[in-house]
mmCIF file of C-alpha atoms in Angstrom:
data_model
loop_
_atom_site.group_PDB
_atom_site.id
_atom_site.type_symbol
_atom_site.label_atom_id
_atom_site.label_comp_id
_atom_site.label_asym_id
_atom_site.label_seq_id
_atom_site.Cartn_x
_atom_site.Cartn_y
_atom_site.Cartn_z
ATOM 1 C CA MET A 1 82.825 160.696 233.176
ATOM 2 C CA ASP A 2 83.910 164.290 233.720
ATOM 3 C CA ARG A 3 84.147 165.150 237.438
ATOM 4 C CA ARG A 4 82.351 168.412 237.101
ATOM 5 C CA ARG A 5 79.717 167.645 234.541
ATOM 6 C CA PHE A 6 77.863 164.633 233.140
ATOM 7 C CA ARG A 7 79.208 163.386 229.838
ATOM 8 C CA LYS A 8 75.874 163.602 228.138
ATOM 9 C CA LYS A 9 74.425 165.837 225.555
ATOM 10 C CA LYS A 10 72.351 168.601 226.973
ATOM 11 C CA SER A 11 69.271 167.250 225.229
ATOM 12 C CA GLU A 12 69.562 163.979 227.166
ATOM 13 C CA TYR A 13 68.944 165.829 230.429
ATOM 14 C CA ILE A 14 65.571 167.158 229.422
ATOM 15 C CA VAL A 15 63.038 165.348 231.623
ATOM 16 C CA PRO A 16 59.242 165.512 231.747
ATOM 17 C CA GLY A 17 58.275 168.867 233.108
ATOM 18 C CA GLY A 18 61.009 170.707 231.238
ATOM 19 C CA LEU A 19 63.870 170.409 233.772
ATOM 20 C CA SER A 20 67.152 171.245 232.088
ATOM 21 C CA GLU A 21 70.650 169.885 232.757
ATOM 22 C CA ALA A 22 71.594 173.199 234.375
ATOM 23 C CA LEU A 23 68.660 172.963 236.783
ATOM 24 C CA LEU A 24 69.466 169.343 237.592
ATOM 25 C CA GLN A 25 73.059 170.377 238.256
ATOM 26 C CA LYS A 26 71.853 172.999 240.746
ATOM 27 C CA VAL A 27 69.579 170.486 242.452
ATOM 28 C CA PHE A 28 72.506 168.082 242.717
ATOM 29 C CA GLU A 29 74.870 170.691 244.112
ATOM 30 C CA HIS A 30 72.445 172.161 246.631
ATOM 31 C CA ALA A 31 70.650 169.008 247.753
ATOM 32 C CA PRO A 32 70.516 168.734 251.563
ATOM 33 C CA MET A 33 71.520 165.052 251.306
ATOM 34 C CA ALA A 34 75.117 164.040 250.598
ATOM 35 C CA ILE A 35 75.331 162.663 247.030
ATOM 36 C CA ALA A 36 78.200 161.187 245.037
ATOM 37 C CA LEU A 37 78.590 159.526 241.683
ATOM 38 C CA VAL A 38 81.179 156.770 241.903
ATOM 39 C CA ASP A 39 82.987 154.772 239.224
ATOM 40 C CA GLY A 40 83.523 151.022 239.247
ATOM 41 C CA THR A 41 86.731 151.323 241.300
ATOM 42 C CA GLY A 42 84.952 153.153 244.097
ATOM 43 C CA ARG A 43 86.402 156.551 243.247
ATOM 44 C CA PRO A 44 84.054 159.580 243.447
ATOM 45 C CA VAL A 45 83.705 161.309 240.100
ATOM 46 C CA LEU A 46 81.117 163.861 241.131
ATOM 47 C CA VAL A 47 80.177 165.031 244.625
ATOM 48 C CA ASN A 48 77.919 167.714 246.028
ATOM 49 C CA GLN A 49 78.586 170.242 248.743
ATOM 50 C CA ALA A 50 76.588 168.331 251.350
ATOM 51 C CA LEU A 51 78.993 165.388 251.065
ATOM 52 C CA CYS A 52 81.980 167.701 251.380
ATOM 53 C CA ASP A 53 80.457 169.263 254.490
ATOM 54 C CA MET A 54 79.683 165.851 255.973
ATOM 55 C CA LEU A 55 83.213 164.472 255.472
ATOM 56 C CA GLY A 56 85.216 167.694 255.859
ATOM 57 C CA TYR A 57 87.033 167.258 252.524
ATOM 58 C CA THR A 58 86.933 169.480 249.475
ATOM 59 C CA ALA A 59 85.591 168.070 246.228
ATOM 60 C CA ASP A 60 89.088 167.978 244.700
ATOM 61 C CA GLU A 61 90.376 165.989 247.686
ATOM 62 C CA LEU A 62 87.554 163.476 247.379
ATOM 63 C CA TYR A 63 88.209 163.017 243.651
ATOM 64 C CA ARG A 64 91.690 161.733 244.526
ATOM 65 C CA MET A 65 90.351 159.173 247.052
ATOM 66 C CA ARG A 66 88.416 155.922 247.008
ATOM 67 C CA PHE A 67 85.443 155.454 249.338
ATOM 68 C CA THR A 68 87.426 152.890 251.342
ATOM 69 C CA GLU A 69 89.777 155.674 252.459
ATOM 70 C CA PHE A 70 87.087 157.534 254.394
ATOM 71 C CA THR A 71 85.089 154.478 255.447
ATOM 72 C CA HIS A 72 85.564 153.201 258.985
ATOM 73 C CA PRO A 73 87.847 150.118 258.834
ATOM 74 C CA GLU A 74 85.248 147.937 260.537
ATOM 75 C CA ASP A 75 82.672 148.780 257.843
ATOM 76 C CA VAL A 76 84.884 148.461 254.766
ATOM 77 C CA HIS A 77 84.284 144.722 254.242
ATOM 78 C CA ALA A 78 80.483 144.821 254.474
ATOM 79 C CA ASP A 79 80.234 147.858 252.202
ATOM 80 C CA GLY A 80 82.731 146.357 249.753
ATOM 81 C CA GLU A 81 80.810 143.092 249.488
ATOM 82 C CA LEU A 82 77.581 144.910 248.680
ATOM 83 C CA PHE A 83 79.394 147.158 246.188
ATOM 84 C CA ARG A 84 80.812 144.131 244.336
ATOM 85 C CA GLU A 85 77.395 142.449 244.240
ATOM 86 C CA LEU A 86 76.042 145.648 242.732
ATOM 87 C CA LEU A 87 78.695 145.609 239.984
ATOM 88 C CA LYS A 88 78.053 141.928 239.224
ATOM 89 C CA GLY A 89 74.353 142.588 238.766
ATOM 90 C CA ARG A 90 73.281 140.506 241.752
ATOM 91 C CA ARG A 91 71.430 143.473 243.170
ATOM 92 C CA SER A 92 70.293 146.809 241.794
ATOM 93 C CA SER A 93 70.714 148.769 245.028
ATOM 94 C CA TYR A 94 71.486 148.444 248.722
ATOM 95 C CA THR A 95 71.093 150.431 251.905
ATOM 96 C CA LEU A 96 73.143 150.171 255.095
ATOM 97 C CA ARG A 97 74.321 152.107 258.073
ATOM 98 C CA LYS A 98 77.921 152.999 257.590
ATOM 99 C CA ARG A 99 80.505 154.822 259.612
ATOM 100 C CA TYR A 100 82.732 157.415 257.984
ATOM 101 C CA ILE A 101 85.928 159.002 259.252
ATOM 102 C CA ARG A 102 85.959 162.731 258.680
ATOM 103 C CA LYS A 103 89.093 164.567 257.700
ATOM 104 C CA ASP A 104 89.387 165.823 261.297
ATOM 105 C CA GLY A 105 89.266 162.229 262.591
ATOM 106 C CA GLN A 106 85.730 162.366 263.920
ATOM 107 C CA VAL A 107 83.673 159.226 263.357
ATOM 108 C CA ILE A 108 80.152 159.786 262.060
ATOM 109 C CA THR A 109 77.384 157.392 261.090
ATOM 110 C CA ALA A 110 75.322 157.782 257.933
ATOM 111 C CA LEU A 111 72.457 155.950 256.322
ATOM 112 C CA LEU A 112 73.810 155.143 252.870
ATOM 113 C CA SER A 113 71.725 154.150 249.846
ATOM 114 C CA VAL A 114 73.577 153.035 246.713
ATOM 115 C CA GLY A 115 72.121 152.290 243.298
ATOM 116 C CA LEU A 116 73.474 151.307 239.895
ATOM 117 C CA LEU A 117 72.059 153.245 236.964
ATOM 118 C CA ARG A 118 72.073 151.525 233.588
ATOM 119 C CA ASP A 119 71.598 152.811 230.076
ATOM 120 C CA GLU A 120 68.883 151.822 227.610
ATOM 121 C CA ARG A 121 70.732 148.591 226.793
ATOM 122 C CA GLY A 122 71.126 147.583 230.428
ATOM 123 C CA ARG A 123 74.831 148.400 230.586
ATOM 124 C CA PRO A 124 76.206 149.886 233.861
ATOM 125 C CA GLN A 125 76.289 153.637 233.463
ATOM 126 C CA VAL A 126 76.966 155.214 236.839
ATOM 127 C CA ILE A 127 76.783 154.351 240.529
ATOM 128 C CA ILE A 128 74.992 156.877 242.717
ATOM 129 C CA GLY A 129 75.312 157.008 246.476
ATOM 130 C CA MET A 130 73.173 159.121 248.802
ATOM 131 C CA ALA A 131 73.984 159.458 252.498
ATOM 132 C CA ARG A 132 72.309 161.144 255.426
ATOM 133 C CA ASP A 133 74.215 161.879 258.636
ATOM 134 C CA ILE A 134 72.414 160.017 261.450
ATOM 135 C CA THR A 135 75.137 160.329 264.100
ATOM 136 C CA GLU A 136 72.833 162.078 266.567
ATOM 137 C CA GLN A 137 70.044 159.586 265.867
ATOM 138 C CA VAL A 138 72.429 156.682 266.510
ATOM 139 C CA ALA A 139 73.518 158.275 269.781
ATOM 140 C CA VAL A 140 69.885 158.686 270.845
ATOM 141 C CA GLU A 141 69.170 155.080 269.874
ATOM 142 C CA ALA A 142 72.165 153.913 271.902
ATOM 143 C CA GLN A 143 70.902 155.857 274.894
ATOM 144 C CA ALA A 144 67.433 154.380 274.402
ATOM 145 C CA ARG A 145 68.861 150.856 274.176
ATOM 146 C CA ALA A 146 70.912 151.433 277.314
ATOM 147 C CA TYR A 147 67.811 152.770 279.046
ATOM 148 C CA LEU A 148 65.756 149.753 277.934
ATOM 149 C CA ASP A 149 68.552 147.434 279.054
ATOM 150 C CA ARG A 150 68.488 149.067 282.480
ATOM 151 C CA LEU A 151 64.706 148.747 282.604
ATOM 152 C CA GLU A 152 64.910 145.064 281.682
ATOM 153 C CA LEU A 153 67.596 144.533 284.306
ATOM 154 C CA LEU A 154 65.525 146.372 286.882
ATOM 155 C CA GLN A 155 62.403 144.405 286.001
ATOM 156 C CA ALA A 156 64.322 141.127 286.208
ATOM 157 C CA ALA A 157 65.700 142.155 289.597
ATOM 158 C CA LEU A 158 62.243 143.081 290.871
ATOM 159 C CA GLU A 159 60.727 139.900 289.447
ATOM 160 C CA HIS A 160 63.239 137.774 291.332
ATOM 161 C CA ALA A 161 63.411 139.880 294.494
ATOM 162 C CA GLY A 162 62.510 138.152 297.730
ATOM 163 C CA GLU A 163 60.685 141.250 298.948
ATOM 164 C CA ALA A 164 57.105 142.027 298.003
ATOM 165 C CA VAL A 165 57.158 144.868 295.483
ATOM 166 C CA PHE A 166 54.245 146.732 293.980
ATOM 167 C CA ILE A 167 53.880 149.983 292.067
ATOM 168 C CA THR A 168 50.918 152.321 292.294
ATOM 169 C CA ASP A 169 49.935 155.450 290.438
ATOM 170 C CA VAL A 170 49.692 158.740 292.289
ATOM 171 C CA ASN A 171 46.109 157.921 293.274
ATOM 172 C CA GLY A 172 47.157 154.684 294.940
ATOM 173 C CA THR A 173 45.874 152.266 292.307
ATOM 174 C CA ILE A 174 48.118 149.208 292.018
ATOM 175 C CA ARG A 175 49.674 148.961 288.545
ATOM 176 C CA TRP A 176 52.226 146.149 288.937
ATOM 177 C CA VAL A 177 53.216 143.505 291.490
ATOM 178 C CA ASN A 178 56.052 141.002 291.564
ATOM 179 C CA PRO A 179 55.751 137.268 292.336
ATOM 180 C CA ALA A 180 56.943 137.784 295.929
ATOM 181 C CA PHE A 181 53.913 140.023 296.498
ATOM 182 C CA THR A 182 51.673 137.060 295.684
ATOM 183 C CA THR A 183 53.709 134.785 297.948
ATOM 184 C CA VAL A 184 53.444 137.167 300.898
ATOM 185 C CA THR A 185 49.881 138.460 300.509
ATOM 186 C CA GLY A 186 48.118 135.612 298.723
ATOM 187 C CA TYR A 187 46.767 137.972 296.042
ATOM 188 C CA THR A 188 47.663 137.161 292.434
ATOM 189 C CA ALA A 189 48.715 139.901 290.035
ATOM 190 C CA GLU A 190 45.315 139.692 288.336
ATOM 191 C CA GLU A 191 43.557 140.174 291.675
ATOM 192 C CA ALA A 192 45.781 143.012 292.881
ATOM 193 C CA VAL A 193 46.289 145.165 289.776
ATOM 194 C CA GLY A 194 43.609 147.831 289.639
ATOM 195 C CA GLN A 195 42.958 147.579 293.379
ATOM 196 C CA ASN A 196 44.059 149.891 296.180
ATOM 197 C CA PRO A 197 46.629 148.759 298.787
ATOM 198 C CA ARG A 198 43.814 149.030 301.343
ATOM 199 C CA ILE A 199 42.998 145.409 300.421
ATOM 200 C CA LEU A 200 45.848 144.644 302.845
ATOM 201 C CA LYS A 201 44.450 146.827 305.609
ATOM 202 C CA SER A 202 44.299 144.980 308.926
ATOM 203 C CA GLY A 203 42.428 147.508 311.054
ATOM 204 C CA PHE A 204 45.230 147.696 313.618
ATOM 205 C CA HIS A 205 46.337 151.161 312.503
ATOM 206 C CA PRO A 206 44.097 154.174 313.237
ATOM 207 C CA LEU A 207 42.851 156.441 310.456
ATOM 208 C CA GLY A 208 45.308 159.162 311.464
ATOM 209 C CA PHE A 209 48.195 156.806 310.778
ATOM 210 C CA TYR A 210 47.226 156.436 307.124
ATOM 211 C CA GLU A 211 46.554 160.172 306.776
ATOM 212 C CA ARG A 212 50.073 160.934 307.998
ATOM 213 C CA PHE A 213 51.486 158.223 305.727
ATOM 214 C CA TRP A 214 49.894 159.655 302.556
ATOM 215 C CA SER A 215 50.773 163.210 303.497
ATOM 216 C CA HIS A 216 54.386 162.126 303.904
ATOM 217 C CA ILE A 217 54.817 160.392 300.545
ATOM 218 C CA LEU A 218 52.739 162.925 298.591
ATOM 219 C CA SER A 219 55.177 165.578 299.797
ATOM 220 C CA GLY A 220 57.903 163.667 297.939
ATOM 221 C CA GLN A 221 59.511 162.017 300.933
ATOM 222 C CA VAL A 222 60.427 158.354 301.389
ATOM 223 C CA TRP A 223 58.466 156.524 304.105
ATOM 224 C CA ARG A 224 59.973 153.705 306.142
ATOM 225 C CA GLY A 225 58.276 151.747 308.869
ATOM 226 C CA VAL A 226 56.494 148.558 309.921
ATOM 227 C CA LEU A 227 52.894 147.915 308.908
ATOM 228 C CA ILE A 228 50.520 145.373 310.335
ATOM 229 C CA ASN A 229 48.726 143.957 307.290
ATOM 230 C CA ARG A 230 46.194 141.244 306.544
ATOM 231 C CA ARG A 231 46.694 138.537 303.912
ATOM 232 C CA LYS A 232 43.997 137.337 301.549
ATOM 233 C CA ASP A 233 43.319 134.385 303.869
ATOM 234 C CA GLY A 234 42.780 136.761 306.790
ATOM 235 C CA THR A 235 45.994 136.078 308.683
ATOM 236 C CA ILE A 236 47.907 139.020 310.122
ATOM 237 C CA TYR A 237 51.534 139.700 309.249
ATOM 238 C CA TYR A 238 54.108 142.374 309.966
ATOM 239 C CA GLU A 239 55.767 144.065 306.983
ATOM 240 C CA GLU A 240 58.859 146.234 307.146
ATOM 241 C CA LYS A 241 58.190 148.588 304.258
ATOM 242 C CA THR A 242 59.802 151.350 302.233
ATOM 243 C CA VAL A 243 57.600 153.512 299.991
ATOM 244 C CA ALA A 244 59.270 155.968 297.616
ATOM 245 C CA PRO A 245 57.888 158.404 295.019
ATOM 246 C CA VAL A 246 58.782 158.062 291.333
ATOM 247 C CA TRP A 247 59.027 161.336 289.420
ATOM 248 C CA ASP A 248 58.199 161.995 285.766
ATOM 249 C CA ALA A 249 60.215 164.131 283.356
ATOM 250 C CA GLY A 250 58.263 167.205 284.421
ATOM 251 C CA GLY A 251 59.272 166.833 288.064
ATOM 252 C CA ARG A 252 55.851 165.603 289.189
ATOM 253 C CA ILE A 253 55.158 162.484 291.232
ATOM 254 C CA ALA A 254 53.789 159.872 288.826
ATOM 255 C CA HIS A 255 54.033 156.636 290.783
ATOM 256 C CA PHE A 256 54.982 155.126 294.112
ATOM 257 C CA VAL A 257 57.073 152.001 294.524
ATOM 258 C CA SER A 258 56.563 149.924 297.652
ATOM 259 C CA ILE A 259 59.105 147.351 298.828
ATOM 260 C CA GLY A 260 58.151 145.232 301.822
ATOM 261 C CA GLU A 261 59.665 142.340 303.742
ATOM 262 C CA ASP A 262 57.610 139.945 305.849
ATOM 263 C CA VAL A 263 59.151 140.291 309.324
ATOM 264 C CA THR A 264 56.400 138.522 311.256
ATOM 265 C CA GLU A 265 58.717 135.878 312.696
ATOM 266 C CA ARG A 266 61.243 138.496 313.754
ATOM 267 C CA ILE A 267 58.616 140.669 315.414
ATOM 268 C CA GLN A 268 57.085 137.696 317.176
ATOM 269 C CA ALA A 269 60.505 136.572 318.374
ATOM 270 C CA GLN A 270 61.245 140.072 319.673
ATOM 271 C CA GLU A 271 57.893 140.224 321.465
ATOM 272 C CA ALA A 272 58.483 136.803 322.990
ATOM 273 C CA LEU A 273 61.899 137.946 324.175
ATOM 274 C CA VAL A 274 60.393 141.064 325.749
ATOM 275 C CA ARG A 275 57.728 138.961 327.487
ATOM 276 C CA ARG A 276 60.396 136.572 328.714
ATOM 277 C CA GLU A 277 62.438 139.457 330.109
ATOM 278 C CA CYS A 278 59.336 140.863 331.837
ATOM 279 C CA HIS A 279 58.576 137.473 333.388
ATOM 280 C CA LEU A 280 62.138 137.115 334.632
ATOM 281 C CA MET A 281 62.033 140.602 336.115
ATOM 282 C CA ALA A 282 58.690 139.801 337.774
ATOM 283 C CA GLN A 283 60.087 136.585 339.196
ATOM 284 C CA ASN A 284 63.063 138.462 340.590
ATOM 285 C CA ARG A 285 60.786 141.064 342.184
ATOM 286 C CA ILE A 286 58.577 138.362 343.644
ATOM 287 C CA LEU A 287 61.589 136.541 345.018
ATOM 288 C CA SER A 288 62.939 139.776 346.475
ATOM 289 C CA ALA A 289 59.592 140.520 348.133
ATOM 290 C CA ILE A 290 59.496 137.047 349.654
ATOM 291 C CA LEU A 291 63.062 137.250 350.962
ATOM 292 C CA GLU A 292 63.311 140.902 351.938
ATOM 293 C CA VAL A 293 59.892 141.914 353.273
ATOM 294 C CA ALA A 294 58.640 140.554 356.562
ATOM 295 C CA ASP A 295 55.186 142.127 356.650
ATOM 296 C CA LEU A 296 52.766 139.824 354.796
ATOM 297 C CA ASP A 297 50.519 142.556 353.367
ATOM 298 C CA GLU A 298 53.444 144.534 351.992
ATOM 299 C CA ARG A 299 54.921 141.357 350.592
ATOM 300 C CA LEU A 300 51.631 140.489 348.855
ATOM 301 C CA ASN A 301 51.300 143.993 347.427
ATOM 302 C CA ARG A 302 54.780 143.881 345.967
ATOM 303 C CA ILE A 303 54.139 140.453 344.502
ATOM 304 C CA LEU A 304 50.867 141.679 342.941
ATOM 305 C CA ASP A 305 52.601 144.710 341.391
ATOM 306 C CA ALA A 306 55.242 142.468 339.850
ATOM 307 C CA VAL A 307 52.665 140.079 338.409
ATOM 308 C CA LEU A 308 50.483 142.846 336.935
ATOM 309 C CA GLU A 309 53.512 144.489 335.321
ATOM 310 C CA ALA A 310 54.623 141.176 333.830
ATOM 311 C CA LEU A 311 51.146 140.533 332.436
ATOM 312 C CA GLY A 312 50.673 144.104 331.215
ATOM 313 C CA VAL A 313 47.347 144.570 333.002
ATOM 314 C CA GLU A 314 46.115 147.096 335.565
ATOM 315 C CA MET A 315 43.535 145.098 337.505
ATOM 316 C CA GLY A 316 44.127 142.145 339.798
ATOM 317 C CA SER A 317 43.947 140.824 343.296
ATOM 318 C CA ILE A 318 45.429 138.274 345.700
ATOM 319 C CA HIS A 319 43.186 136.188 347.984
ATOM 320 C CA LEU A 320 44.448 133.957 350.753
ATOM 321 C CA VAL A 321 42.634 130.940 352.148
ATOM 322 C CA GLU A 322 42.319 131.095 355.914
ATOM 323 C CA GLY A 323 40.487 128.103 357.272
ATOM 324 C CA ASP A 324 37.126 127.863 355.542
ATOM 325 C CA ARG A 325 37.262 131.429 354.214
ATOM 326 C CA VAL A 326 38.903 133.171 351.274
ATOM 327 C CA ILE A 327 40.061 136.656 352.216
ATOM 328 C CA LEU A 328 41.094 139.486 349.873
ATOM 329 C CA ARG A 329 44.566 140.681 350.956
ATOM 330 C CA ALA A 330 45.868 142.798 348.025
ATOM 331 C CA TRP A 331 44.204 144.421 345.022
ATOM 332 C CA ARG A 332 44.637 146.890 342.175
ATOM 333 C CA GLY A 333 41.960 148.529 340.012
ATOM 334 C CA LEU A 334 38.964 146.978 341.801
ATOM 335 C CA SER A 335 35.984 149.209 342.472
ATOM 336 C CA ASP A 336 34.698 149.559 346.014
ATOM 337 C CA GLU A 337 31.442 147.859 345.047
ATOM 338 C CA PHE A 338 33.172 144.860 343.507
ATOM 339 C CA ARG A 339 35.703 144.636 346.340
ATOM 340 C CA ALA A 340 32.855 144.516 348.859
ATOM 341 C CA HIS A 341 31.464 141.387 347.173
ATOM 342 C CA VAL A 342 34.807 139.561 347.069
ATOM 343 C CA GLN A 343 36.292 140.743 350.380
ATOM 344 C CA VAL A 344 35.446 137.473 352.131
ATOM 345 C CA PHE A 345 33.625 134.396 350.826
ATOM 346 C CA PRO A 346 33.444 130.700 351.803
ATOM 347 C CA ALA A 347 36.331 128.543 350.617
ATOM 348 C CA ASP A 348 33.979 126.040 348.987
ATOM 349 C CA GLU A 349 32.900 128.813 346.550
ATOM 350 C CA ALA A 350 36.428 129.484 345.381
#
């Protein structure tokens, strides 16, 4: 075959519709897709400008090469196997993604379709290859795969996290929960999704607390703190929580992600420790009052102050039994009317 023209009579290139060989030649040369006619050895015998532009070689340079010379080494075997099957008649065409090495050394990826054209008697006539540069598409696909891999990794991490995690939309409707959420709250995913986090509301926080909370996160800030929540079974628990906004591509808040850890045991242990410290301090003050103060009334008043502080209350009194009477000796927070009734009463009524 001549490398510039088809070795056919002009009349053979008349097709339905009246297209001439000259017009077909122009279509071939100016087609936006890279096209080459290749002989049985894999050598281009006719190429168009799009192929030259894609590979960076001139047509004359390509005519002196075989396709293996500008095919990426890692793709030569697969392409060669398909090419040989084509020549042996085991297939009439094939399509594959194939990497090419441009003249400048740049590696590009193309979607290549190859077909074997036969004459009227079924004899191989010419091999035609058409390629479209999909390098940018492959790069986008790689980025998408990497993004999906990260999403899968993130989902797996959230699924196996020990903390209760749930995601809401900007209106506060729960869209997703992890298994730890069910463990902590008692609500299954089916029960929680579509609900509002207020299903966990315990009533211990005032309305203003929640107003400040929503104002904070809707402004785009991360909220951290401890919430007192209520489980499905009604029990109260403390949750150390972080709530962060999730932004969409347009820079708007689309979702909120909430990560919470059940710290009930820690809080209870801390409260018990504080109570223990208060009791010890009260005992020390009582002991000091007994040892250091001689006046009985002053001693009783100091003891009462220590006890009330330890208990965290503001009202109390100390009565002493004197013979058959009980006499009020120290008090805090008692009204005059009430104190008058309990000032002195018989011991057998105590």
